[in-house]
CSV table of C-alpha atoms in Angstrom, one decimal:
chain,number,residue,atom,x,y,z
I,1,MET,CA,109.9,113.8,116.0
I,2,ALA,CA,107.4,111.1,117.7
I,3,ASN,CA,104.5,112.7,115.3
I,4,GLU,CA,106.0,112.4,112.1
I,5,ALA,CA,103.7,112.1,109.4
I,6,VAL,CA,103.6,108.6,108.1
I,7,LYS,CA,102.4,108.6,103.7
I,8,LEU,CA,101.9,104.9,102.4
I,9,ILE,CA,103.0,104.0,99.7
I,10,ALA,CA,102.9,100.1,99.2
I,11,ASN,CA,100.8,97.5,100.7
I,12,ASN,CA,100.8,94.1,100.8
I,13,LYS,CA,97.2,92.7,102.1
I,14,LYS,CA,98.3,89.2,100.6
I,15,ALA,CA,100.9,89.2,102.9
I,16,TYR,CA,98.5,88.5,106.0
I,17,HIS,CA,95.9,86.4,103.7
I,18,ASP,CA,98.9,83.8,103.5
I,19,TYR,CA,100.8,84.2,106.8
I,20,PHE,CA,100.3,84.6,110.6
I,21,ILE,CA,102.5,87.4,111.3
I,22,GLU,CA,104.4,86.6,114.7
I,23,GLU,CA,106.9,90.1,114.5
I,24,LYS,CA,107.0,93.4,112.7
I,25,TYR,CA,110.3,94.8,112.1
I,26,GLU,CA,111.1,98.6,110.2
I,27,ALA,CA,113.4,99.2,108.0
I,28,GLY,CA,115.2,101.8,105.3
I,29,ILE,CA,116.2,100.6,102.8
I,30,ALA,CA,119.2,101.7,100.6
I,31,LEU,CA,118.1,103.8,97.5
I,32,HIS,CA,119.1,105.9,94.6
I,33,GLY,CA,118.5,109.0,94.2
I,34,THR,CA,115.5,108.5,91.6
I,35,GLU,CA,113.8,105.6,93.0
I,36,VAL,CA,113.7,108.2,96.3
I,37,LYS,CA,111.9,110.1,93.5
I,38,SER,CA,109.2,107.8,92.0
I,39,LEU,CA,108.7,105.9,95.5
I,40,ARG,CA,107.8,109.9,96.7
I,41,MET,CA,104.9,109.8,93.5
I,42,GLY,CA,104.1,106.4,95.0
I,43,LYS,CA,105.2,104.5,92.2
I,44,CYS,CA,105.6,100.8,93.8
I,45,SER,CA,104.6,97.4,94.6
I,46,ILE,CA,105.7,94.9,97.2
I,47,LYS,CA,103.1,92.1,95.7
I,48,GLU,CA,105.7,89.3,94.6
I,49,SER,CA,108.6,90.9,96.5
I,50,PHE,CA,110.3,88.0,99.0
I,51,MET,CA,113.3,88.6,101.2
I,52,LYS,CA,116.4,86.6,101.6
I,53,VAL,CA,119.2,87.2,104.5
I,54,GLU,CA,122.4,86.8,103.4
I,55,LYS,CA,126.1,87.0,105.3
I,56,GLY,CA,124.6,88.4,107.2
I,57,GLU,CA,122.6,91.1,105.2
I,58,VAL,CA,118.5,91.5,104.9
I,59,PHE,CA,118.0,91.9,100.3
I,60,VAL,CA,114.6,92.4,99.4
I,61,TYR,CA,113.8,90.7,96.1
I,62,ASN,CA,111.2,91.5,93.0
I,63,MET,CA,110.6,94.9,94.8
I,64,HIS,CA,109.5,96.6,91.5
I,65,ILE,CA,109.9,100.9,91.7
I,66,SER,CA,109.0,102.5,88.9
I,67,PRO,CA,111.6,104.0,86.6
I,68,TYR,CA,111.4,108.2,87.3
I,69,GLU,CA,110.1,109.9,84.5
I,70,LYS,CA,112.6,112.8,84.6
I,71,GLY,CA,115.4,110.4,85.3
I,72,ASN,CA,116.6,109.5,81.8
I,73,ILE,CA,120.4,108.2,82.7
I,74,PHE,CA,120.2,108.0,86.2
I,75,ASN,CA,117.4,105.4,86.4
I,76,LYS,CA,118.3,101.8,87.9
I,77,ASP,CA,116.6,98.8,87.1
I,78,PRO,CA,112.9,98.6,88.8
I,79,LEU,CA,113.7,94.4,89.7
I,80,ARG,CA,117.1,95.6,91.2
I,81,VAL,CA,118.2,93.4,94.5
I,82,ARG,CA,117.5,96.4,97.5
I,83,LYS,CA,119.7,96.1,100.8
I,84,LEU,CA,117.5,96.9,103.9
I,85,LEU,CA,119.4,98.4,107.2
I,86,LEU,CA,118.7,96.7,110.4
I,87,HIS,CA,120.7,96.9,113.6
I,88,LYS,CA,123.1,93.6,113.3
I,89,SER,CA,120.8,92.3,116.3
I,90,GLU,CA,117.4,92.4,114.5
I,91,ILE,CA,119.6,89.9,111.4
I,92,ARG,CA,120.8,87.6,114.0
I,93,LYS,CA,117.4,87.6,115.7
I,94,ILE,CA,115.5,86.5,112.4
I,95,ALA,CA,118.5,84.9,111.0
I,96,GLY,CA,117.9,82.7,114.2
I,97,SER,CA,114.1,82.7,113.6
I,98,MET,CA,114.2,81.2,110.1
I,99,SER,CA,116.5,79.1,110.2
I,100,GLN,CA,115.0,77.2,113.1
I,101,LYS,CA,111.5,77.3,113.3
I,102,GLY,CA,110.7,78.3,109.7
I,103,TYR,CA,109.5,81.1,109.7
I,104,THR,CA,109.8,83.8,106.4
I,105,LEU,CA,110.7,87.1,105.7
I,106,VAL,CA,108.2,88.9,104.2
I,107,PRO,CA,106.9,92.7,103.1
I,108,LEU,CA,104.1,94.3,104.7
I,109,ARG,CA,104.2,97.7,103.4
I,110,VAL,CA,105.8,101.0,102.1
I,111,TYR,CA,106.2,103.7,103.6
I,112,LEU,CA,107.6,107.8,103.9
I,113,LYS,CA,108.0,108.7,107.5
I,114,GLY,CA,109.3,112.2,107.5
I,115,SER,CA,111.7,112.3,104.7
I,116,LEU,CA,112.7,108.6,105.0
I,117,VAL,CA,111.7,105.6,103.1
I,118,LYS,CA,110.4,102.8,105.5
I,119,ILE,CA,109.5,99.1,104.9
I,120,GLU,CA,107.8,97.3,107.8
I,121,ILE,CA,108.6,93.7,107.3
I,122,GLY,CA,107.5,90.7,109.2
I,123,LEU,CA,108.7,87.5,110.1
I,124,ALA,CA,105.6,85.3,109.1
I,125,ARG,CA,104.9,82.0,109.5
I,126,GLY,CA,102.7,79.8,107.1
I,127,LYS,CA,99.1,79.2,106.9
I,128,LYS,CA,97.6,76.3,106.1
I,129,LEU,CA,94.3,76.1,103.8
I,130,TYR,CA,92.0,75.8,106.6
I,131,ASP,CA,93.8,78.5,108.5
I,132,LYS,CA,92.4,80.7,105.6
I,133,ARG,CA,88.9,79.3,104.8
I,134,GLN,CA,88.6,79.7,108.7
I,135,ASP,CA,89.7,83.7,108.2
I,136,ILE,CA,87.2,83.6,105.3
I,137,ALA,CA,84.6,82.7,107.6
I,138,LYS,CA,85.4,85.6,110.4
I,139,LYS,CA,85.4,87.8,107.6
I,140,ASP,CA,82.1,86.6,106.4
I,141,GLN,CA,80.3,86.5,110.0
I,142,ARG,CA,81.4,90.3,110.4
I,143,ARG,CA,80.5,91.3,107.2
I,144,GLU,CA,77.0,89.7,107.7
I,145,ALA,CA,76.7,90.7,111.7
I,146,GLU,CA,77.8,94.6,110.0
I,147,ARG,CA,74.9,94.5,107.1
I,148,SER,CA,72.4,92.5,109.4
I,149,TYR,CA,72.9,96.0,112.3
I,150,LYS,CA,72.4,98.4,109.3
I,151,LEU,CA,69.2,97.0,108.2
I,152,SER,CA,68.3,97.5,111.8
I,153,GLY,CA,69.1,100.6,112.1
I,154,LYS,CA,67.3,101.7,109.7
I,155,MET,CA,63.6,100.4,110.3
I,156,TYR,CA,63.6,102.5,113.5
């Protein structure tokens, strides 16, 4: 059980650019049959999605799961609101952090863990413009260092 295969379906790189990720949680998603089949084919987007805690439950909005081609009448709305499956204690902790410290809940990635569809969510704090500039500068420095290392390695 410990070495279950994890297959990445969707990744949200923009979340790491726009937020400092403080904590990560793994949650299940309440889905219908054709949605699972569509996810297995890798048809999912979480770029525009966001999350809310309502009445002790966590919901994900704007998570686009393309309709399954062979699903016909069983297909659901691709952008419907989906419930996330978390422990009550985790939900209380998340809701407390969001109300007191001004954190946001963002989806980080969707993946298959064994036969189950999971979503990794992050408790995040928004970055200011200067934070983003610092990150970009660090990336550029690292890239430049790698480039110079490659060039120096080829000359010898």
